[in-house]
Short mmCIF file of C-alpha atoms in Angstrom, two decimals:
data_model
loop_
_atom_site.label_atom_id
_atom_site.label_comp_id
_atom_site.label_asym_id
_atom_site.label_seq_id
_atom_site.Cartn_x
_atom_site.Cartn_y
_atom_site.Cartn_z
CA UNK O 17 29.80 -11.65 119.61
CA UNK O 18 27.51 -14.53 120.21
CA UNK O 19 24.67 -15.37 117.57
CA UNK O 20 22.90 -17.22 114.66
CA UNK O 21 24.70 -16.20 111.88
CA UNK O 22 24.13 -16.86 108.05
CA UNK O 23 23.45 -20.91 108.79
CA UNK O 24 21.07 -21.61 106.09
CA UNK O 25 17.55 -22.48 107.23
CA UNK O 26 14.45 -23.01 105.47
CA UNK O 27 13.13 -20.23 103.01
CA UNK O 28 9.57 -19.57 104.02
CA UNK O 29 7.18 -20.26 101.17
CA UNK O 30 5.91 -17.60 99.12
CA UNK O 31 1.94 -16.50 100.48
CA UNK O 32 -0.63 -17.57 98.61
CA UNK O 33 -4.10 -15.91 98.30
CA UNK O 34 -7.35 -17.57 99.71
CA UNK O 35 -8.58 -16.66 96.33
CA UNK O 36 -6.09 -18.70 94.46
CA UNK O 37 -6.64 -21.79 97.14
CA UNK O 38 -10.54 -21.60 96.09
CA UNK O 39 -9.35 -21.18 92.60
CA UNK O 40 -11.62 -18.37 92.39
CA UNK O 41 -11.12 -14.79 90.62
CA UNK O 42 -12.85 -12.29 93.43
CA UNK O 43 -10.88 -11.44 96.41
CA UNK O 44 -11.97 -13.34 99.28
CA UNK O 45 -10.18 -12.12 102.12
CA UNK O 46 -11.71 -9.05 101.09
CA UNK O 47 -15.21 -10.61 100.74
CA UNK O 48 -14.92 -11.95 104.06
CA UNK O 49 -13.75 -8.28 105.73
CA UNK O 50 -16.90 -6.28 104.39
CA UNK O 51 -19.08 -9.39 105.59
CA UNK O 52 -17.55 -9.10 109.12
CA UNK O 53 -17.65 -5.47 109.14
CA UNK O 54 -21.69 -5.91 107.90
CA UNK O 55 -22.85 -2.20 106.90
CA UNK O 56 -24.77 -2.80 104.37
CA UNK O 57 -26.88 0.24 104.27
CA UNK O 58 -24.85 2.24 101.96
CA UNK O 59 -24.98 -0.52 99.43
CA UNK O 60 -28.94 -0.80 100.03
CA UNK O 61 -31.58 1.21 98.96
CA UNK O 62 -35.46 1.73 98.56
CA UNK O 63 -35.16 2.61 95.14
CA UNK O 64 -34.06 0.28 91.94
CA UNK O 65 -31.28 0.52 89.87
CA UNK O 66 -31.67 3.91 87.18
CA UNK O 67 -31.30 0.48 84.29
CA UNK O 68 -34.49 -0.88 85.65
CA UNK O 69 -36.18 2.47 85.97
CA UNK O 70 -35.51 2.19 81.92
CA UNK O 71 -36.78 -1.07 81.18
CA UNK O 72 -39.83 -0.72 83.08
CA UNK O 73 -41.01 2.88 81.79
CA UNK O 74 -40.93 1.43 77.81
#
């Protein structure tokens, strides 16, 4: 049978995260995705935040 065999070749290095390149905590291949994908409305509303409703009633 003809073929490669178990001749040792390079291991392939272990992935790392664009997050840990940036040295940053957030996810940014994830950040990037939802920026692409660029619905925003569900995250975007006419009305503030219930916390600000709060503060501004007192």
């Amino acid at each position: 049978m003809s073929g490669r065999g178990k001749t040792g070749g390079k291991a392939r290095a272990k992935a790392k995260t664009r997050s840990s390149r940036a040295g940053l905590q957030f996810p940014v291949g994830r950040v990037h995705r939802l920026l692409r994908k660029g619905n925003y409305a569900q995250r975007v509303g006419p009305a503030p935040p219930s916390t600000w409703r709060l503060c501004w009633s007192t």
